[in-house]
Tab-separated table of C-alpha atoms in Angstrom:
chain	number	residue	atom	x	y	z
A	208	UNK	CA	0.000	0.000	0.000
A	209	UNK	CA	1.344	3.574	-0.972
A	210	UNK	CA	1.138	6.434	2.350
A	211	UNK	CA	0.105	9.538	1.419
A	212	UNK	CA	0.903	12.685	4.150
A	213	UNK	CA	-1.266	15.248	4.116
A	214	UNK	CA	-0.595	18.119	6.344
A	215	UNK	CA	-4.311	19.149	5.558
A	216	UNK	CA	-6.833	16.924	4.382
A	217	UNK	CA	-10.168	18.856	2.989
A	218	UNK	CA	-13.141	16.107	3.491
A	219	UNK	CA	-16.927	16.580	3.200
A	220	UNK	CA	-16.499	20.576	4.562
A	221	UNK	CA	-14.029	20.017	7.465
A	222	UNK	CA	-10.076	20.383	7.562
A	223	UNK	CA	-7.988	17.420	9.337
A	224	UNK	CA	-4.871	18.253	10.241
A	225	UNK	CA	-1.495	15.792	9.985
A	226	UNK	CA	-3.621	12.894	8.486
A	227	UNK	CA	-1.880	9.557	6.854
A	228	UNK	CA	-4.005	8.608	3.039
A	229	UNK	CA	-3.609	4.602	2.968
A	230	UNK	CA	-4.186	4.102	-1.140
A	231	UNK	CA	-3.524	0.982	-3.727
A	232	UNK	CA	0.362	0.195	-5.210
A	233	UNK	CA	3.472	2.472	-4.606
A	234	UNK	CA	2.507	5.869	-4.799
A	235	UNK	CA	3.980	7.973	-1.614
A	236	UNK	CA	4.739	11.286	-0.798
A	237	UNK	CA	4.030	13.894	1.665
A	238	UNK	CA	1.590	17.357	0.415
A	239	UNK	CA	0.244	20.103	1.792
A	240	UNK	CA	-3.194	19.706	1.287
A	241	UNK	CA	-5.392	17.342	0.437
A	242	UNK	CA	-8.663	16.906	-1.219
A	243	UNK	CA	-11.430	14.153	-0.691
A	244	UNK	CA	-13.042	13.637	-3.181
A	245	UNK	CA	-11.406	15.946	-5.581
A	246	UNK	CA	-13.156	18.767	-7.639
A	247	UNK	CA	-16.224	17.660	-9.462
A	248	UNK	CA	-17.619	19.114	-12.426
A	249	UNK	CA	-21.230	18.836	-12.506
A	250	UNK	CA	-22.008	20.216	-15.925
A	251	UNK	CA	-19.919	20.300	-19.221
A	252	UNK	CA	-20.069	20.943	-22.540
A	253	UNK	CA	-16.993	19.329	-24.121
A	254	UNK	CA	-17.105	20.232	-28.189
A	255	UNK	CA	-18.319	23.809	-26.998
A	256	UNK	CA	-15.741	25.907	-28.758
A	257	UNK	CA	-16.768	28.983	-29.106
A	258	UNK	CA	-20.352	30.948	-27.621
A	259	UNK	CA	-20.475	34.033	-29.292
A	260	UNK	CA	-20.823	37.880	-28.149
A	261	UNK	CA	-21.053	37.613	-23.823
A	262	UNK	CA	-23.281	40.263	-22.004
A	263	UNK	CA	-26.093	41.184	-23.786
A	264	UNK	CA	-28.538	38.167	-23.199
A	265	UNK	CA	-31.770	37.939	-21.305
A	266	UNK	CA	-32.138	34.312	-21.182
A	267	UNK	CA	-30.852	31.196	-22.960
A	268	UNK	CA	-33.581	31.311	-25.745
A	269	UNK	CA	-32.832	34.389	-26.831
A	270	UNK	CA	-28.847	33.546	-27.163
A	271	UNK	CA	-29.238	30.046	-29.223
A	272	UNK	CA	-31.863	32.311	-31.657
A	273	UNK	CA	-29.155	35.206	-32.054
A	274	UNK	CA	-25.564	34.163	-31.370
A	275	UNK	CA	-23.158	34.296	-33.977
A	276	UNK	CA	-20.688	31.288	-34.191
A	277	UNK	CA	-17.672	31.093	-35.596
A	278	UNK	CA	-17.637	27.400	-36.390
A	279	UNK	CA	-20.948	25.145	-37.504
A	280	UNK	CA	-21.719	23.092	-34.284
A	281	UNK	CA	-23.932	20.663	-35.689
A	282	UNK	CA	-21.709	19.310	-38.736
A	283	UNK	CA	-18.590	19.840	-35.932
A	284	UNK	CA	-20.929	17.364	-33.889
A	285	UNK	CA	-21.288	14.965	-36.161
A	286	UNK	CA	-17.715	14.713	-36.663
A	287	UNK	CA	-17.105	11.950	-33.842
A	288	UNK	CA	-13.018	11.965	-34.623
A	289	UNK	CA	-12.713	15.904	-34.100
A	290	UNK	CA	-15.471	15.439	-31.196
A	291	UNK	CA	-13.463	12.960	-29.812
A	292	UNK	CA	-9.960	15.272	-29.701
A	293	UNK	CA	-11.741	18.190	-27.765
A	294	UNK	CA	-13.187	15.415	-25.407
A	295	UNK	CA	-10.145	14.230	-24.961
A	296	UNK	CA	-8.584	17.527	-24.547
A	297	UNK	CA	-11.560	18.409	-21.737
A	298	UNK	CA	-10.349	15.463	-19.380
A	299	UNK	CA	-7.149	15.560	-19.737
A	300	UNK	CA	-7.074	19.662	-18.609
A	301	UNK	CA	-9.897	18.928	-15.903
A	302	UNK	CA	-7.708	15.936	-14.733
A	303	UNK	CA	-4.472	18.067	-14.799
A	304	UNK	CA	-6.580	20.582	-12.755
A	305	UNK	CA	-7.361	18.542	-10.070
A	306	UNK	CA	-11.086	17.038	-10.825
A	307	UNK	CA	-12.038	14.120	-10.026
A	308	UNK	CA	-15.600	13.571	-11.579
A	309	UNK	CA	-17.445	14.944	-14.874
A	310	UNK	CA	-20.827	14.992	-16.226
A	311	UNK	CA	-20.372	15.649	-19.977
A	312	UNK	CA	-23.263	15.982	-22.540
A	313	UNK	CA	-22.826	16.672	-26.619
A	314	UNK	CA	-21.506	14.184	-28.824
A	315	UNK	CA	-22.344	10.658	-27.765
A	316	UNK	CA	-19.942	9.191	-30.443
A	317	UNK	CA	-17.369	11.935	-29.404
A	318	UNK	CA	-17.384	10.908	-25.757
A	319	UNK	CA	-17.583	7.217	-26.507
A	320	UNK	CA	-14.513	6.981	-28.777
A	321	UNK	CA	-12.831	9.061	-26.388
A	322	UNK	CA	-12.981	7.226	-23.437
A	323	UNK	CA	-11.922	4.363	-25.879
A	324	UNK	CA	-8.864	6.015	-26.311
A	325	UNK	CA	-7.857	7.884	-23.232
A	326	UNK	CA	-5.820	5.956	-20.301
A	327	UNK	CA	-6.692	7.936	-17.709
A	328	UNK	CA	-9.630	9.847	-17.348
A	329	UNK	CA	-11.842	11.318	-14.256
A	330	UNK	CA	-15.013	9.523	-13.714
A	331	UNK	CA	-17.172	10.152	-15.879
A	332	UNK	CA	-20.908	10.742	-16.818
A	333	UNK	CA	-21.489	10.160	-20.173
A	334	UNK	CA	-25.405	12.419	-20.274
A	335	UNK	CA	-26.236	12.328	-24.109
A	336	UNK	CA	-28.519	15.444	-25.119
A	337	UNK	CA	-32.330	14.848	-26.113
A	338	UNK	CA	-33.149	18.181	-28.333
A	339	UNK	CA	-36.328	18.700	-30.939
A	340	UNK	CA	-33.358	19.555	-33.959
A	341	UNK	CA	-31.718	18.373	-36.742
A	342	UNK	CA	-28.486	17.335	-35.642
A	343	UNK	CA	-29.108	15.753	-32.101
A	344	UNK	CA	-30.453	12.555	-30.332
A	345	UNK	CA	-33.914	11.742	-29.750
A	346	UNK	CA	-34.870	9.598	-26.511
A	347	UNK	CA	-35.213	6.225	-28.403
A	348	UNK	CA	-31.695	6.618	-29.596
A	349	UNK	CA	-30.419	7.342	-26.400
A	350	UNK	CA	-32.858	4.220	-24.790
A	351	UNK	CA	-30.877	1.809	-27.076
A	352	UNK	CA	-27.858	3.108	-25.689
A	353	UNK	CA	-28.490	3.063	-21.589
A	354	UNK	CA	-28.303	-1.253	-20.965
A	355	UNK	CA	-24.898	-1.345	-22.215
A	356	UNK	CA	-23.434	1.932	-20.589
A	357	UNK	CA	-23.938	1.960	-17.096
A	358	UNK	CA	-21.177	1.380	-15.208
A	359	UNK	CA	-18.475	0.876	-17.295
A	360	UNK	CA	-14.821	0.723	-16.565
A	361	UNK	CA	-15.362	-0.165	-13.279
A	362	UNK	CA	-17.502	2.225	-12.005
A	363	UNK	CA	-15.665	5.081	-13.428
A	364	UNK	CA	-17.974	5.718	-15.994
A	365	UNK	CA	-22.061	5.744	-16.050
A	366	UNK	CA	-24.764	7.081	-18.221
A	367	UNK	CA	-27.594	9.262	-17.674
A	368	UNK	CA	-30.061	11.749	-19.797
A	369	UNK	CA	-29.659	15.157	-20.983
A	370	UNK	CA	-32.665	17.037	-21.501
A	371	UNK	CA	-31.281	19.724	-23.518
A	372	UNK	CA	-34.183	22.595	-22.089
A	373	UNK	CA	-38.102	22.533	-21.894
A	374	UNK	CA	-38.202	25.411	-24.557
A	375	UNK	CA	-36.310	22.808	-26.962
A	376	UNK	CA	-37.884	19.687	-26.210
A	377	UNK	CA	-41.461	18.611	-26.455
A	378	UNK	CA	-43.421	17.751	-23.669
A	379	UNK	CA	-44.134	14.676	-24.063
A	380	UNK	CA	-40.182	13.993	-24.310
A	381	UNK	CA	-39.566	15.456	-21.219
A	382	UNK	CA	-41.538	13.407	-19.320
A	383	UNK	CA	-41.064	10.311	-21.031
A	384	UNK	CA	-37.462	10.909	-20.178
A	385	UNK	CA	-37.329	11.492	-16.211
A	386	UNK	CA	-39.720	8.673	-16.263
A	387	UNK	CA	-37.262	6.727	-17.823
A	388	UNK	CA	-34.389	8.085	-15.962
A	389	UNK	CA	-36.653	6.958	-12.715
A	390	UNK	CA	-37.094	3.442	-13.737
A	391	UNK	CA	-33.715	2.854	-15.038
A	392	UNK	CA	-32.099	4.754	-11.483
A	393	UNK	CA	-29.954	6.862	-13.854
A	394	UNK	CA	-29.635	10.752	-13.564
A	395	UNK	CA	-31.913	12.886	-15.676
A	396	UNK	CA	-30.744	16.307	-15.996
A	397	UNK	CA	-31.469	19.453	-17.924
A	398	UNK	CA	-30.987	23.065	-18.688
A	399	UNK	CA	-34.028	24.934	-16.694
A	400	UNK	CA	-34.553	29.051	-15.832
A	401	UNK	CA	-31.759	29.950	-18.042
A	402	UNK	CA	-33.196	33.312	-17.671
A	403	UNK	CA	-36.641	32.597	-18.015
A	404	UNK	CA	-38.682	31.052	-15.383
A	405	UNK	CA	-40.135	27.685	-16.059
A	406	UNK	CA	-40.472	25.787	-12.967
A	407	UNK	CA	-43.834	25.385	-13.003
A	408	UNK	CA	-44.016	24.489	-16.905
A	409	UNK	CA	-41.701	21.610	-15.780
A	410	UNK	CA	-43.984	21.040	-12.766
A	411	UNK	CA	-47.058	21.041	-14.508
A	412	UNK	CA	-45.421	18.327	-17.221
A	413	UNK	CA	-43.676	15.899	-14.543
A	414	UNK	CA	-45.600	16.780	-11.050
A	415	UNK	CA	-44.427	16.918	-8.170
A	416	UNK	CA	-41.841	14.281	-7.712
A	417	UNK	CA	-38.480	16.133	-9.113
A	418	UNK	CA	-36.244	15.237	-6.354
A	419	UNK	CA	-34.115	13.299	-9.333
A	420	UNK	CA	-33.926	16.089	-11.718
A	421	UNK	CA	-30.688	17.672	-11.733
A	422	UNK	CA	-31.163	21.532	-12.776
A	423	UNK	CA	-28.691	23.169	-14.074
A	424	UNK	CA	-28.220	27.141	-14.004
A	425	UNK	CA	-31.973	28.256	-12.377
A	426	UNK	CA	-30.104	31.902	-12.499
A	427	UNK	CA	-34.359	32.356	-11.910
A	428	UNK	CA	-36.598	30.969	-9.819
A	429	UNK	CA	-33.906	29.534	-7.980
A	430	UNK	CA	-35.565	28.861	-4.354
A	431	UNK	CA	-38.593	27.536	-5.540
A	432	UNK	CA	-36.032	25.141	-7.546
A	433	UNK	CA	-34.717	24.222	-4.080
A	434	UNK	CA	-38.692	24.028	-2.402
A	435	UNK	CA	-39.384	21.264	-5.533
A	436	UNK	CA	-36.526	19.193	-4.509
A	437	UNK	CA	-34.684	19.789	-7.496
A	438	UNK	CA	-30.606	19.267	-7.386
A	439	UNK	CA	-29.042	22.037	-8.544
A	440	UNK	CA	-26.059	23.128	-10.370
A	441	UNK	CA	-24.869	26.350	-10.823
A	442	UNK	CA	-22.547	27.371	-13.308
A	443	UNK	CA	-21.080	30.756	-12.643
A	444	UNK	CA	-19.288	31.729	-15.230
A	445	UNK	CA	-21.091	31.050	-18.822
A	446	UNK	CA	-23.720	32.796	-16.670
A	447	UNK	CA	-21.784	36.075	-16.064
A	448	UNK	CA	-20.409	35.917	-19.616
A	449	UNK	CA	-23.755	36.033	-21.195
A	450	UNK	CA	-26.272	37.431	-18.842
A	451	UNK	CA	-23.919	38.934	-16.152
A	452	UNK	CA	-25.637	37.296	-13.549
A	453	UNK	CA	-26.102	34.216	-11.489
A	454	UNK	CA	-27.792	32.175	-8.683
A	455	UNK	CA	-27.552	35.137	-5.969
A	456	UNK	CA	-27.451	32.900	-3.049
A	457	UNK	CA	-25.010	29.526	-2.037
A	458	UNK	CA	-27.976	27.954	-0.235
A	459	UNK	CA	-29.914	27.963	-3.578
A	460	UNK	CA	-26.471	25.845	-5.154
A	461	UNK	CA	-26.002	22.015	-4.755
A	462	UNK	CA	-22.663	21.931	-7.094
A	463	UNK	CA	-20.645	23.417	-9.712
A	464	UNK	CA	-20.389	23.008	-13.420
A	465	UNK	CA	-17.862	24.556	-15.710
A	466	UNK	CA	-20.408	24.632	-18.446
A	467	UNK	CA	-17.485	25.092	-21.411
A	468	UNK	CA	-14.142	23.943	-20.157
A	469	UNK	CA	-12.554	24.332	-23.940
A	470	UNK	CA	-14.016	27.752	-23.544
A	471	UNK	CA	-13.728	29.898	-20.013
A	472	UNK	CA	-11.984	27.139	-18.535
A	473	UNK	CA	-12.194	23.670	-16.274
A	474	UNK	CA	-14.203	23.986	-12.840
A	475	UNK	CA	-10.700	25.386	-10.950
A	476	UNK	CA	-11.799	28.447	-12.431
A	477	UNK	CA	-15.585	28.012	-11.592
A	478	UNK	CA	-14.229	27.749	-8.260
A	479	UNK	CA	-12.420	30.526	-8.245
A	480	UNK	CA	-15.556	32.899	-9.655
A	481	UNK	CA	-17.733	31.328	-7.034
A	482	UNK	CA	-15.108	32.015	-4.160
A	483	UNK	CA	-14.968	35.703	-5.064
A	484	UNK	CA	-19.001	35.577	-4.880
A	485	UNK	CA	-19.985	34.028	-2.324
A	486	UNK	CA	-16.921	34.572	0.016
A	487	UNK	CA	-17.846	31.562	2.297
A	488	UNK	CA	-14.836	29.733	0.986
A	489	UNK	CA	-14.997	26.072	2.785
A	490	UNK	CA	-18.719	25.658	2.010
A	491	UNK	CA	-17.959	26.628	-1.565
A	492	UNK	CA	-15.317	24.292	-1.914
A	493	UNK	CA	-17.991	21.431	-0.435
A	494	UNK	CA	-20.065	21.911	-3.171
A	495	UNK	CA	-16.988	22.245	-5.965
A	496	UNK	CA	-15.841	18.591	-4.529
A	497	UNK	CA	-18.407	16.053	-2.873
A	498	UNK	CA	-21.130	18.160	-4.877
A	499	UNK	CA	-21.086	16.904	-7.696
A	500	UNK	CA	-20.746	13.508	-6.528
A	501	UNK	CA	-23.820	13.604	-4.607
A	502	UNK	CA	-25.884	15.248	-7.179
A	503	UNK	CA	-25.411	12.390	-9.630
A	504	UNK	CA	-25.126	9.668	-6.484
A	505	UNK	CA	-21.525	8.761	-7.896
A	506	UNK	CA	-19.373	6.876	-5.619
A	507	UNK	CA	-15.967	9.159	-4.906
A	508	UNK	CA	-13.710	6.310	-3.074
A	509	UNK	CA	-10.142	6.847	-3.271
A	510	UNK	CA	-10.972	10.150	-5.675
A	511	UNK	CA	-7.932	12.267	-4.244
A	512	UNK	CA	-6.193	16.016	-5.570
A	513	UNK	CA	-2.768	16.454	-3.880
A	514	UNK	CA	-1.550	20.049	-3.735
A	515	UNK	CA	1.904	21.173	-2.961
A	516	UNK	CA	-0.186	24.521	-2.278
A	517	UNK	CA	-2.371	26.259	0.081
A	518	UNK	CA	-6.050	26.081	0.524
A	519	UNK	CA	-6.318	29.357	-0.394
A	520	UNK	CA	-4.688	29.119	-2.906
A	521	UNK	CA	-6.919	26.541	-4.059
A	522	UNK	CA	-10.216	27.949	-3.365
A	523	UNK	CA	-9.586	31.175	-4.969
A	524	UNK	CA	-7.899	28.583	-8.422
A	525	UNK	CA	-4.496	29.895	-8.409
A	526	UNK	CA	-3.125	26.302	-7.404
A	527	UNK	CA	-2.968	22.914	-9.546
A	528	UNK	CA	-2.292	19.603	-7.830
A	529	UNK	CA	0.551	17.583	-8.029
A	530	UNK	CA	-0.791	14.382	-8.099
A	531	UNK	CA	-4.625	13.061	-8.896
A	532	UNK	CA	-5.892	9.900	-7.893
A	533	UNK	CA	-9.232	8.329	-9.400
A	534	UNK	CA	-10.718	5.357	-7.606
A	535	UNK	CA	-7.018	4.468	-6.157
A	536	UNK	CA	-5.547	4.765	-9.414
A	537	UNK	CA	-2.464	7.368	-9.736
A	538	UNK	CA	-3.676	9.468	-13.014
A	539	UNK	CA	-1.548	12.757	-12.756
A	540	UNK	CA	1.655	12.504	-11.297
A	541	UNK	CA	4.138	15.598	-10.825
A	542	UNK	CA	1.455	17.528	-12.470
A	543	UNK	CA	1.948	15.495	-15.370
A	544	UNK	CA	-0.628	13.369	-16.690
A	545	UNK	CA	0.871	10.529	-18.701
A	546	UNK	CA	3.554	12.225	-19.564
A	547	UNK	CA	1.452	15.558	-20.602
A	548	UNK	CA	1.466	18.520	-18.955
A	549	UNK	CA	-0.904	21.845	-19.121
A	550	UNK	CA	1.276	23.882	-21.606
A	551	UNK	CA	1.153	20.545	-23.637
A	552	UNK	CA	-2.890	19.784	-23.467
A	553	UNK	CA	-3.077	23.950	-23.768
A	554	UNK	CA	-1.498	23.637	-27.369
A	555	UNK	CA	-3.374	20.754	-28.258
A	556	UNK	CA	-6.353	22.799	-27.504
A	557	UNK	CA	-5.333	25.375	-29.994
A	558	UNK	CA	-4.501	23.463	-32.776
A	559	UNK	CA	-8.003	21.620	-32.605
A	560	UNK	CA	-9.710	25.028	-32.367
A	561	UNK	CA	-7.963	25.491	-35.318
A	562	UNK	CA	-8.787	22.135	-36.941
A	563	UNK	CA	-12.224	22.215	-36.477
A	564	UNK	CA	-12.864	26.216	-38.084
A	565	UNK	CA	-10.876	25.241	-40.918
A	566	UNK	CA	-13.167	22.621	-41.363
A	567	UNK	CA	-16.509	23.623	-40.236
A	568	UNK	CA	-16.046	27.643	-39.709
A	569	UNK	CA	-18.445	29.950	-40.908
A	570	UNK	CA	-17.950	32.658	-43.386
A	571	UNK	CA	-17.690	36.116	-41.473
């Protein structure tokens, strides 16, 4: 067994002090803090690229009717190589940033062949989007794909339903679907009061029972989101990019999502924009690490971020760990992750961006 010292160990909101990690193989060393689980992203977008002019937007409707793209997200969609790259490229940055868990949505192909190919990866789940347009999945397609999904590698990756928004999706879609996602006991989650209030539109389709519903954004409406049972994910800073504004209080807030990591960054930097908002800088950091984990009921054994750093340095996303551990397994070590470090991923990052609007960019 490897022995991890930890001069601070950060576990479900307390600090212990001087505490000895017991974890699988021959990793050892000693750190300066520790995190239990590590930082979870409850929310990503991973073939998001590029979003378009920032504060000017009253709600999510208006943005998808009005924003001008630089690249054609549908055909870059159906590309499941290039999807797979800027999945890849997603992980590997979250990983090298110290999370330990990540619900992505988008490309099902994408994801799939990426997780194929990666070697390490944070657990992962896979939440394929259900929208009413050309281009995405429908909730038979995604059906087919639940029996053989859940659980995978281990336990480090599982499946659920993405409900892309109820202004999107039909009615009778969005209850079919948390119906599903009730009988199969997989998550169900969606985009709701981006903006524009719709909790009882969603109430009124479902009833009462939305205790399994994971929310994500309810910038509006967000304590009656709370009343309803709904789980709820906040995502701070697509929010202040395009409607300068968030969810005003921490009670309202389950977890945190990064929303575009390829974009304004991995959840360290969520973190850090939540910090600075809500100042109450332990109970933040809760909800950055077992938050996520609880929202999606993921188990987060042996899910560990080492820092050679200080907590607040952490909290406030100035610090990066120096070793990650998923499920007992060593994934970054010496802040490298298989040999790749951030410059590295950073310029692989680039040259995708690159890729992909030289192959599905839009005139200007």
């Amino acid at each position: 067994m490897g022995k991890l010292e930890v001069e601070e160990l950060f576990h479900y909101g307390k600090i212990y002090r001087d505490v000895v990690l017991h974890v699988p193989g021959r990793i050892s060393g000693s750190f300066k803090v520790a995190l239990m689980p590590g930082l979870s992203d409850a929310h990503a977008h991973p073939q998001v690229i590029d979003v378009g002019e920032g504060g000017r937007w009253k709600n999510s409707y208006e943005w998808i009717a009005n924003r001008k793209l630089r690249v054609r997200e549908e055909d870059l969609r159906g590309d499941p190589e290039l999807s797979s790259k800027l999945t890849i490229i997603a992980l590997t940055l979250s990983l090298l940033d110290g999370v330990t868990m990540i619900a992505i949505t988008g490309s099902l192909q994408g994801n799939l062949l990426a997780l194929r190919r990666l070697k390490y990866h944070p657990r992962v789940i896979m939440l394929p989007t259900i929208l009413n347009k050309k281009g995405w999945m429908k909730l038979e397609d995604v059906y087919t794909f639940l029996p053989d999904s859940t659980r995978l590698d281990g336990g480090k990756i599982s499946a659920g339903i993405f409900i892309h928004s109820i202004g999107l999706t039909d009615p009778k879609t969005v209850k079919e679907a948390i119906s599903l996602g009730k009988g199969e006991k997989i998550p169900v989650a969606m985009h709701l009061n981006e903006g524009v209030g719709e909790t009882e539109v969603l109430r009124k389709i479902t009833g009462n029972n939305l205790s399994e519903v994971v929310a994500i954004h309810c910038i509006e409406e967000s304590e009656e989101c709370k009343r309803l049972g709904l789980r709820v994910v906040s995502c701070p800073l697509s929010n202040l990019y395009l409607y300068e504004r968030t969810i005003p209080q921490l009670e309202f807030i389950d977890a945190f999502g990064s929303d575009w990591p390829l974009v304004t960054g991995t959840l360290r930097r969520a973190l850090s924009t939540a910090t600075s908002i809500y100042k109450r800088e332990l109970e933040v950091l809760d909800k950055a690490t077992r938050g996520g984990y609880e929202v999606y009921n993921i188990n987060h054994e042996l899910d560990i971020s080492l820092y050679d750093d200080t907590l607040k340095r952490i909290v406030t996303g100035e610090a990066h760990p120096r070793t990650v551990i998923v499920g007992g397994q060593p994934t970054v070590i010496e802040g490298k992750l298989d040999g790749i470090d951030r410059g590295e991923a950073e310029r692989a990052l680039r040259e995708t961006i690159n890729e992909a609007l030289s192959l599905y960019g839009v005139d200007p």
